[in-house]
Amino acid sequence: MRKLFASPTIAAIAQEIERIQHAPPGTLLDEDAAVIDFAAEAVLDERIQPNGTPYNPTIAPKAIFLTGATGFLGAFLLYELLQQTQADIYCLVRAADTEAGKHKIQSKLESYLLWDDAFSNKIKPIIGDLSQPLLGISDQQFQQLAEQLDVIYHSGALVDSISPYGRFKAANVLGTQEILRLASQAQVKPVHFISSTGVVPSGNAEAGTIQENDNLDDVAMPGSGYAQSKRVAEKLVTIARDRGLPVCIYRPGFITGHSKTGICNPGDIIYRMIKGCIQIESMPNLDVSLDLNPCDYVSRAIVYLSNQQTSLGNVFHLVNPQPLSMADVYQYIRSVGFPIAFVEYEQWRSQLVKQGSSMVSLVMAAGWRSGVIAGDLTIE
């Protein structure tokens, strides 16, 4: 499966099949799959030290830096920051120019029913890229931001459920390092880092109960490349914290639609799963729990906690104390009129295959066999 998704073109897949077919007996076919030393990955640049003007938590921020503003959670974070602070919000965004960046952010807020014309003068697009050194901006602009900003919310990341760690490293790990560099220069700025409960393997019996401030060094590394990258990025943030940088880490569970409007990201894994079940008119009877958290709750919680002086240095799990069972989800779907059966997993999977559903749906289905489904952030 790794080979399939690492080479997602017909030509590349054909070459890989030919290589396997012509390999001598006993050949290790995955000889190019390197073992990752995650301890070696989690090394923060020694030059990142909070040597600037000390942070003063009693002064209200006038300039806030936000990454991931065009992602799902990031858009709601932007809205909450605009609502709850008087600060200008500087948003890192990939675009051709400032005008295109502003249009991209406004379009995203409009699509989630969040836009207000009063926001126009408060949003300041910064054209850049998390995967590039200095966030893809010039040395001069980087230094200017370092002197101007008061606080950073780092919600941006590259996200998918399939790719290996290497694909995420530049944006999710090295990008976080650049955020910490920005925070430590000129004047010290607190970093509010949005992680995920996915940094702890779901249903990991060996891990036991993971408390918010537990050290994860002895906890097994999660299996997905995305979660691995967030785990390494978290480690960089904790190293910066140990050097004296004020930081907070927030680990949301699966982020769902708005509790009042229902606005959601239909491309997320659970929505795709529910849609697929409706399409094949059946849902698997599995002993799993769904940790579902409305986006407005998560964004408000992060902004509220970030404004508490006692929050600095801590980790917060933003999860639902009342997870839903598959039976609950089935009943909700039935209650709105969809004809759907509740069947055993093997029967459901057979129906899925017969109806020619996408490989993505099939991969997702395999992940619902047991445990608590927390999901990962869908952010940019």
mmCIF file of C-alpha atoms in Angstrom, residues 58-363:
data_model
loop_
_atom_site.group_PDB
_atom_site.id
_atom_site.type_symbol
_atom_site.label_atom_id
_atom_site.label_comp_id
_atom_site.label_asym_id
_atom_site.label_seq_id
_atom_site.Cartn_x
_atom_site.Cartn_y
_atom_site.Cartn_z
ATOM 1 C CA THR A 58 -0.616 41.828 30.984
ATOM 2 C CA ILE A 59 -0.516 43.735 27.676
ATOM 3 C CA ALA A 60 -3.360 42.998 25.232
ATOM 4 C CA PRO A 61 -2.025 41.884 21.831
ATOM 5 C CA LYS A 62 -2.189 44.355 18.965
ATOM 6 C CA ALA A 63 -0.754 42.036 16.290
ATOM 7 C CA ILE A 64 -1.489 38.293 16.117
ATOM 8 C CA PHE A 65 0.091 35.836 13.673
ATOM 9 C CA LEU A 66 -2.094 32.935 12.502
ATOM 10 C CA THR A 67 -1.185 30.015 10.257
ATOM 11 C CA GLY A 68 -3.783 27.775 8.628
ATOM 12 C CA ALA A 69 -6.430 30.484 8.256
ATOM 13 C CA THR A 70 -7.789 28.856 5.073
ATOM 14 C CA GLY A 71 -8.171 25.465 6.743
ATOM 15 C CA PHE A 72 -11.340 24.357 8.526
ATOM 16 C CA LEU A 73 -10.348 24.918 12.158
ATOM 17 C CA GLY A 74 -8.080 27.806 11.156
ATOM 18 C CA ALA A 75 -10.989 29.736 9.655
ATOM 19 C CA PHE A 76 -12.969 29.427 12.883
ATOM 20 C CA LEU A 77 -9.898 30.395 14.903
ATOM 21 C CA LEU A 78 -9.548 33.489 12.748
ATOM 22 C CA TYR A 79 -13.201 34.336 13.352
ATOM 23 C CA GLU A 80 -12.857 33.925 17.120
ATOM 24 C CA LEU A 81 -9.704 36.030 17.249
ATOM 25 C CA LEU A 82 -11.459 38.773 15.288
ATOM 26 C CA GLN A 83 -14.425 38.561 17.645
ATOM 27 C CA GLN A 84 -12.560 38.321 20.946
ATOM 28 C CA THR A 85 -9.569 40.633 20.404
ATOM 29 C CA GLN A 86 -8.912 44.082 19.028
ATOM 30 C CA ALA A 87 -5.744 42.927 17.299
ATOM 31 C CA ASP A 88 -4.874 42.876 13.627
ATOM 32 C CA ILE A 89 -4.539 39.265 12.454
ATOM 33 C CA TYR A 90 -1.574 38.536 10.193
ATOM 34 C CA CYS A 91 -2.413 35.364 8.250
ATOM 35 C CA LEU A 92 0.237 33.279 6.504
ATOM 36 C CA VAL A 93 -1.292 32.190 3.202
ATOM 37 C CA ARG A 94 -0.096 30.671 -0.056
ATOM 38 C CA ALA A 95 -1.127 32.961 -2.896
ATOM 39 C CA ALA A 96 0.294 34.883 -5.838
ATOM 40 C CA ASP A 97 0.093 38.229 -4.088
ATOM 41 C CA THR A 98 -1.494 40.063 -1.163
ATOM 42 C CA GLU A 99 -4.759 40.758 -2.990
ATOM 43 C CA ALA A 100 -5.132 37.113 -3.993
ATOM 44 C CA GLY A 101 -4.323 36.063 -0.434
ATOM 45 C CA LYS A 102 -6.968 38.360 0.985
ATOM 46 C CA HIS A 103 -9.547 37.051 -1.485
ATOM 47 C CA LYS A 104 -8.641 33.458 -0.588
ATOM 48 C CA ILE A 105 -9.155 34.082 3.132
ATOM 49 C CA GLN A 106 -12.392 36.019 2.603
ATOM 50 C CA SER A 107 -13.792 33.296 0.319
ATOM 51 C CA LYS A 108 -13.070 30.654 2.934
ATOM 52 C CA LEU A 109 -14.798 32.640 5.687
ATOM 53 C CA GLU A 110 -17.760 33.288 3.399
ATOM 54 C CA SER A 111 -18.078 29.574 2.629
ATOM 55 C CA TYR A 112 -18.387 28.890 6.377
ATOM 56 C CA LEU A 113 -20.877 31.779 6.904
ATOM 57 C CA LEU A 114 -18.303 33.651 9.003
ATOM 58 C CA TRP A 115 -17.503 36.704 6.904
ATOM 59 C CA ASP A 116 -18.249 40.251 8.047
ATOM 60 C CA ASP A 117 -17.169 43.282 6.018
ATOM 61 C CA ALA A 118 -15.817 44.778 9.255
ATOM 62 C CA PHE A 119 -13.083 42.116 9.173
ATOM 63 C CA SER A 120 -11.556 43.460 5.972
ATOM 64 C CA ASN A 121 -9.187 45.970 7.561
ATOM 65 C CA LYS A 122 -8.224 43.653 10.428
ATOM 66 C CA ILE A 123 -6.946 40.760 8.291
ATOM 67 C CA LYS A 124 -3.403 41.195 6.994
ATOM 68 C CA PRO A 125 -2.328 38.482 4.513
ATOM 69 C CA ILE A 126 1.331 37.428 4.638
ATOM 70 C CA ILE A 127 2.268 35.600 1.439
ATOM 71 C CA GLY A 128 4.436 32.642 2.337
ATOM 72 C CA ASP A 129 4.724 28.890 2.716
ATOM 73 C CA LEU A 130 5.151 26.768 5.867
ATOM 74 C CA SER A 131 7.365 24.309 4.021
ATOM 75 C CA GLN A 132 10.006 26.929 3.172
ATOM 76 C CA PRO A 133 12.831 28.395 5.284
ATOM 77 C CA LEU A 134 11.721 31.555 7.125
ATOM 78 C CA LEU A 135 8.150 30.591 6.155
ATOM 79 C CA GLY A 136 8.842 31.520 2.549
ATOM 80 C CA ILE A 137 9.141 35.242 3.235
ATOM 81 C CA SER A 138 12.164 37.547 2.953
ATOM 82 C CA ASP A 139 14.686 38.028 5.758
ATOM 83 C CA GLN A 140 13.589 41.632 6.078
ATOM 84 C CA GLN A 141 9.877 40.817 6.370
ATOM 85 C CA PHE A 142 10.618 37.971 8.787
ATOM 86 C CA GLN A 143 12.542 40.339 11.047
ATOM 87 C CA GLN A 144 9.852 42.994 10.752
ATOM 88 C CA LEU A 145 7.194 40.489 11.833
ATOM 89 C CA ALA A 146 9.392 39.322 14.703
ATOM 90 C CA GLU A 147 9.475 42.897 15.991
ATOM 91 C CA GLN A 148 5.795 43.614 15.351
ATOM 92 C CA LEU A 149 3.918 40.496 16.507
ATOM 93 C CA ASP A 150 2.662 39.881 20.038
ATOM 94 C CA VAL A 151 1.404 36.270 19.876
ATOM 95 C CA ILE A 152 1.342 33.332 17.430
ATOM 96 C CA TYR A 153 -1.358 30.711 16.778
ATOM 97 C CA HIS A 154 0.108 27.872 14.725
ATOM 98 C CA SER A 155 -2.774 25.911 13.205
ATOM 99 C CA GLY A 156 -1.334 25.335 9.735
ATOM 100 C CA ALA A 157 -0.180 21.919 8.536
ATOM 101 C CA LEU A 158 -0.117 19.618 5.559
ATOM 102 C CA VAL A 159 -2.727 16.903 6.106
ATOM 103 C CA ASP A 160 -3.698 13.574 4.608
ATOM 104 C CA SER A 161 -4.344 10.115 5.996
ATOM 105 C CA ILE A 162 -2.082 8.084 3.737
ATOM 106 C CA SER A 163 1.283 9.658 2.932
ATOM 107 C CA PRO A 164 4.498 8.730 4.784
ATOM 108 C CA TYR A 165 6.252 10.971 7.308
ATOM 109 C CA GLY A 166 8.734 12.312 4.757
ATOM 110 C CA ARG A 167 6.015 14.111 2.816
ATOM 111 C CA PHE A 168 4.944 16.048 5.928
ATOM 112 C CA LYS A 169 8.331 16.919 7.342
ATOM 113 C CA ALA A 170 8.967 20.206 5.525
ATOM 114 C CA ALA A 171 5.603 21.819 6.330
ATOM 115 C CA ASN A 172 4.701 20.230 9.661
ATOM 116 C CA VAL A 173 8.077 19.785 11.364
ATOM 117 C CA LEU A 174 10.432 22.306 9.785
ATOM 118 C CA GLY A 175 7.567 24.786 9.453
ATOM 119 C CA THR A 176 6.984 24.546 13.207
ATOM 120 C CA GLN A 177 10.684 25.180 13.760
ATOM 121 C CA GLU A 178 10.417 28.382 11.720
ATOM 122 C CA ILE A 179 7.400 29.450 13.785
ATOM 123 C CA LEU A 180 9.464 28.961 16.957
ATOM 124 C CA ARG A 181 12.286 30.952 15.370
ATOM 125 C CA LEU A 182 9.870 33.799 14.658
ATOM 126 C CA ALA A 183 8.538 33.635 18.218
ATOM 127 C CA SER A 184 11.966 33.841 19.827
ATOM 128 C CA GLN A 185 13.400 36.791 17.898
ATOM 129 C CA ALA A 186 13.180 40.534 18.714
ATOM 130 C CA GLN A 187 10.453 40.225 21.344
ATOM 131 C CA VAL A 188 9.413 36.909 22.862
ATOM 132 C CA LYS A 189 5.965 35.815 21.702
ATOM 133 C CA PRO A 190 3.858 32.940 23.071
ATOM 134 C CA VAL A 191 3.151 30.136 20.607
ATOM 135 C CA HIS A 192 -0.217 28.380 20.717
ATOM 136 C CA PHE A 193 0.395 25.159 18.816
ATOM 137 C CA ILE A 194 -2.550 23.172 17.457
ATOM 138 C CA SER A 195 -1.706 19.480 17.496
ATOM 139 C CA SER A 196 -4.024 16.452 17.550
ATOM 140 C CA THR A 197 -5.022 13.569 19.799
ATOM 141 C CA GLY A 198 -3.651 11.504 16.904
ATOM 142 C CA VAL A 199 -0.150 11.947 18.358
ATOM 143 C CA VAL A 200 -1.109 9.069 20.672
ATOM 144 C CA PRO A 201 -1.960 5.838 18.809
ATOM 145 C CA SER A 202 -5.708 5.237 18.933
ATOM 146 C CA GLY A 203 -6.661 2.262 21.114
ATOM 147 C CA ASN A 204 -3.052 1.739 22.204
ATOM 148 C CA ALA A 205 -3.378 -0.649 25.133
ATOM 149 C CA GLU A 206 0.265 -0.223 26.100
ATOM 150 C CA ALA A 207 -0.110 3.522 26.406
ATOM 151 C CA GLY A 208 -2.918 3.277 28.935
ATOM 152 C CA THR A 209 -4.470 6.589 29.958
ATOM 153 C CA ILE A 210 -2.557 9.573 28.619
ATOM 154 C CA GLN A 211 -2.873 12.686 30.748
ATOM 155 C CA GLU A 212 -2.435 16.118 29.240
ATOM 156 C CA ASN A 213 1.051 16.812 30.569
ATOM 157 C CA ASP A 214 2.395 13.252 30.328
ATOM 158 C CA ASN A 215 5.723 12.840 28.582
ATOM 159 C CA LEU A 216 5.128 11.007 25.283
ATOM 160 C CA ASP A 217 8.725 9.849 24.885
ATOM 161 C CA ASP A 218 7.854 6.360 26.157
ATOM 162 C CA VAL A 219 4.554 6.126 24.260
ATOM 163 C CA ALA A 220 4.535 4.259 20.934
ATOM 164 C CA MET A 221 4.782 6.414 17.823
ATOM 165 C CA PRO A 222 1.493 6.561 15.867
ATOM 166 C CA GLY A 223 1.331 4.757 12.549
ATOM 167 C CA SER A 224 0.263 7.536 10.178
ATOM 168 C CA GLY A 225 2.828 9.876 8.657
ATOM 169 C CA TYR A 226 0.720 12.911 9.504
ATOM 170 C CA ALA A 227 0.401 11.996 13.188
ATOM 171 C CA GLN A 228 4.117 11.204 13.324
ATOM 172 C CA SER A 229 4.924 14.663 11.974
ATOM 173 C CA LYS A 230 2.674 16.314 14.571
ATOM 174 C CA ARG A 231 4.326 14.250 17.312
ATOM 175 C CA VAL A 232 7.795 15.397 16.202
ATOM 176 C CA ALA A 233 6.571 19.000 15.907
ATOM 177 C CA GLU A 234 5.166 18.775 19.437
ATOM 178 C CA LYS A 235 8.576 17.673 20.656
ATOM 179 C CA LEU A 236 10.152 20.761 19.067
ATOM 180 C CA VAL A 237 7.598 22.924 20.862
ATOM 181 C CA THR A 238 8.364 21.280 24.221
ATOM 182 C CA ILE A 239 12.107 21.763 23.656
ATOM 183 C CA ALA A 240 11.423 25.459 23.018
ATOM 184 C CA ARG A 241 9.320 25.528 26.192
ATOM 185 C CA ASP A 242 12.196 24.031 28.170
ATOM 186 C CA ARG A 243 14.434 26.804 26.806
ATOM 187 C CA GLY A 244 12.027 29.390 28.219
ATOM 188 C CA LEU A 245 9.673 30.160 25.323
ATOM 189 C CA PRO A 246 6.030 30.531 26.454
ATOM 190 C CA VAL A 247 3.981 27.882 24.639
ATOM 191 C CA CYS A 248 0.694 25.973 24.821
ATOM 192 C CA ILE A 249 -0.224 22.762 23.035
ATOM 193 C CA TYR A 250 -3.824 21.955 22.114
ATOM 194 C CA ARG A 251 -4.814 18.431 21.043
ATOM 195 C CA PRO A 252 -8.341 18.399 19.578
ATOM 196 C CA GLY A 253 -10.131 15.159 18.831
ATOM 197 C CA PHE A 254 -12.095 14.869 15.598
ATOM 198 C CA ILE A 255 -13.426 18.304 14.636
ATOM 199 C CA THR A 256 -16.967 18.266 13.300
ATOM 200 C CA GLY A 257 -19.437 20.837 12.003
ATOM 201 C CA HIS A 258 -20.668 23.974 13.722
ATOM 202 C CA SER A 259 -23.047 23.224 16.579
ATOM 203 C CA LYS A 260 -25.563 25.849 15.421
ATOM 204 C CA THR A 261 -25.224 26.181 11.632
ATOM 205 C CA GLY A 262 -24.077 22.648 10.796
ATOM 206 C CA ILE A 263 -21.338 24.050 8.530
ATOM 207 C CA CYS A 264 -18.702 21.328 8.148
ATOM 208 C CA ASN A 265 -15.857 20.063 6.015
ATOM 209 C CA PRO A 266 -17.472 17.277 3.940
ATOM 210 C CA GLY A 267 -14.051 15.987 2.874
ATOM 211 C CA ASP A 268 -13.134 14.842 6.396
ATOM 212 C CA ILE A 269 -12.849 11.129 7.026
ATOM 213 C CA ILE A 270 -15.962 10.653 9.182
ATOM 214 C CA TYR A 271 -18.178 12.648 6.824
ATOM 215 C CA ARG A 272 -16.866 10.623 3.895
ATOM 216 C CA MET A 273 -17.571 7.458 5.858
ATOM 217 C CA ILE A 274 -21.134 8.518 6.709
ATOM 218 C CA LYS A 275 -21.766 9.550 3.123
ATOM 219 C CA GLY A 276 -20.473 6.192 1.874
ATOM 220 C CA CYS A 277 -22.691 4.311 4.321
ATOM 221 C CA ILE A 278 -25.733 6.251 3.110
ATOM 222 C CA GLN A 279 -24.811 5.523 -0.502
ATOM 223 C CA ILE A 280 -24.559 1.752 0.045
ATOM 224 C CA GLU A 281 -27.509 1.877 2.490
ATOM 225 C CA SER A 282 -25.716 0.072 5.311
ATOM 226 C CA MET A 283 -23.480 0.821 8.302
ATOM 227 C CA PRO A 284 -21.121 -1.601 10.084
ATOM 228 C CA ASN A 285 -22.019 -2.732 13.596
ATOM 229 C CA LEU A 286 -18.665 -2.041 15.255
ATOM 230 C CA ASP A 287 -17.715 -1.525 18.876
ATOM 231 C CA VAL A 288 -16.106 1.894 18.375
ATOM 232 C CA SER A 289 -16.601 5.319 19.867
ATOM 233 C CA LEU A 290 -16.530 8.559 17.896
ATOM 234 C CA ASP A 291 -14.862 11.534 19.580
ATOM 235 C CA LEU A 292 -16.725 14.349 17.824
ATOM 236 C CA ASN A 293 -16.096 17.996 18.729
ATOM 237 C CA PRO A 294 -17.931 20.947 17.112
ATOM 238 C CA CYS A 295 -15.569 23.389 15.405
ATOM 239 C CA ASP A 296 -17.039 26.381 17.233
ATOM 240 C CA TYR A 297 -16.418 24.706 20.598
ATOM 241 C CA VAL A 298 -12.803 23.870 19.705
ATOM 242 C CA SER A 299 -11.976 27.337 18.342
ATOM 243 C CA ARG A 300 -13.600 29.134 21.286
ATOM 244 C CA ALA A 301 -11.875 26.841 23.771
ATOM 245 C CA ILE A 302 -8.463 27.496 22.216
ATOM 246 C CA VAL A 303 -8.913 31.275 22.198
ATOM 247 C CA TYR A 304 -10.306 31.272 25.752
ATOM 248 C CA LEU A 305 -7.500 29.088 27.130
ATOM 249 C CA SER A 306 -4.874 31.111 25.281
ATOM 250 C CA ASN A 307 -6.033 34.223 27.141
ATOM 251 C CA GLN A 308 -5.493 32.652 30.572
ATOM 252 C CA GLN A 309 -2.054 33.394 32.010
ATOM 253 C CA THR A 310 -2.074 30.047 33.823
ATOM 254 C CA SER A 311 -2.353 28.165 30.500
ATOM 255 C CA LEU A 312 1.216 28.801 29.380
ATOM 256 C CA GLY A 313 3.410 25.729 29.450
ATOM 257 C CA ASN A 314 0.481 23.320 29.476
ATOM 258 C CA VAL A 315 -1.148 20.791 27.135
ATOM 259 C CA PHE A 316 -4.925 20.685 26.635
ATOM 260 C CA HIS A 317 -6.972 17.764 25.325
ATOM 261 C CA LEU A 318 -10.067 19.115 23.581
ATOM 262 C CA VAL A 319 -12.189 15.983 23.436
ATOM 263 C CA ASN A 320 -15.815 15.023 23.902
ATOM 264 C CA PRO A 321 -16.641 13.494 27.308
ATOM 265 C CA GLN A 322 -19.632 11.782 25.690
ATOM 266 C CA PRO A 323 -18.390 9.988 22.555
ATOM 267 C CA LEU A 324 -20.964 8.514 20.193
ATOM 268 C CA SER A 325 -21.252 4.819 19.423
ATOM 269 C CA MET A 326 -21.813 3.519 15.906
ATOM 270 C CA ALA A 327 -25.319 2.586 17.004
ATOM 271 C CA ASP A 328 -25.953 6.237 17.944
ATOM 272 C CA VAL A 329 -24.755 7.420 14.541
ATOM 273 C CA TYR A 330 -26.940 4.802 12.845
ATOM 274 C CA GLN A 331 -29.995 6.024 14.762
ATOM 275 C CA TYR A 332 -29.282 9.655 13.828
ATOM 276 C CA ILE A 333 -29.007 8.761 10.144
ATOM 277 C CA ARG A 334 -32.252 6.770 10.295
ATOM 278 C CA SER A 335 -34.010 9.626 12.122
ATOM 279 C CA VAL A 336 -33.521 12.017 9.195
ATOM 280 C CA GLY A 337 -35.053 9.589 6.728
ATOM 281 C CA PHE A 338 -32.211 7.674 5.089
ATOM 282 C CA PRO A 339 -32.975 3.967 4.489
ATOM 283 C CA ILE A 340 -29.940 2.297 6.040
ATOM 284 C CA ALA A 341 -29.329 -1.105 7.621
ATOM 285 C CA PHE A 342 -27.084 -1.895 10.616
ATOM 286 C CA VAL A 343 -25.094 -4.981 9.578
ATOM 287 C CA GLU A 344 -22.019 -6.936 10.612
ATOM 288 C CA TYR A 345 -18.674 -5.601 9.404
ATOM 289 C CA GLU A 346 -17.986 -8.470 6.978
ATOM 290 C CA GLN A 347 -21.353 -7.977 5.258
ATOM 291 C CA TRP A 348 -20.879 -4.213 5.115
ATOM 292 C CA ARG A 349 -17.371 -4.542 3.667
ATOM 293 C CA SER A 350 -18.649 -6.985 1.051
ATOM 294 C CA GLN A 351 -21.314 -4.479 -0.001
ATOM 295 C CA LEU A 352 -18.680 -1.747 -0.160
ATOM 296 C CA VAL A 353 -16.457 -3.771 -2.489
ATOM 297 C CA LYS A 354 -19.319 -4.919 -4.696
ATOM 298 C CA GLN A 355 -20.535 -1.393 -5.307
ATOM 299 C CA GLY A 356 -17.100 -0.284 -6.492
ATOM 300 C CA SER A 357 -16.480 2.365 -3.842
ATOM 301 C CA SER A 358 -13.202 4.238 -3.932
ATOM 302 C CA MET A 359 -9.990 2.857 -2.489
ATOM 303 C CA VAL A 360 -9.990 5.754 -0.013
ATOM 304 C CA SER A 361 -13.313 4.596 1.413
ATOM 305 C CA LEU A 362 -12.001 1.049 1.641
ATOM 306 C CA VAL A 363 -8.893 2.150 3.512
#
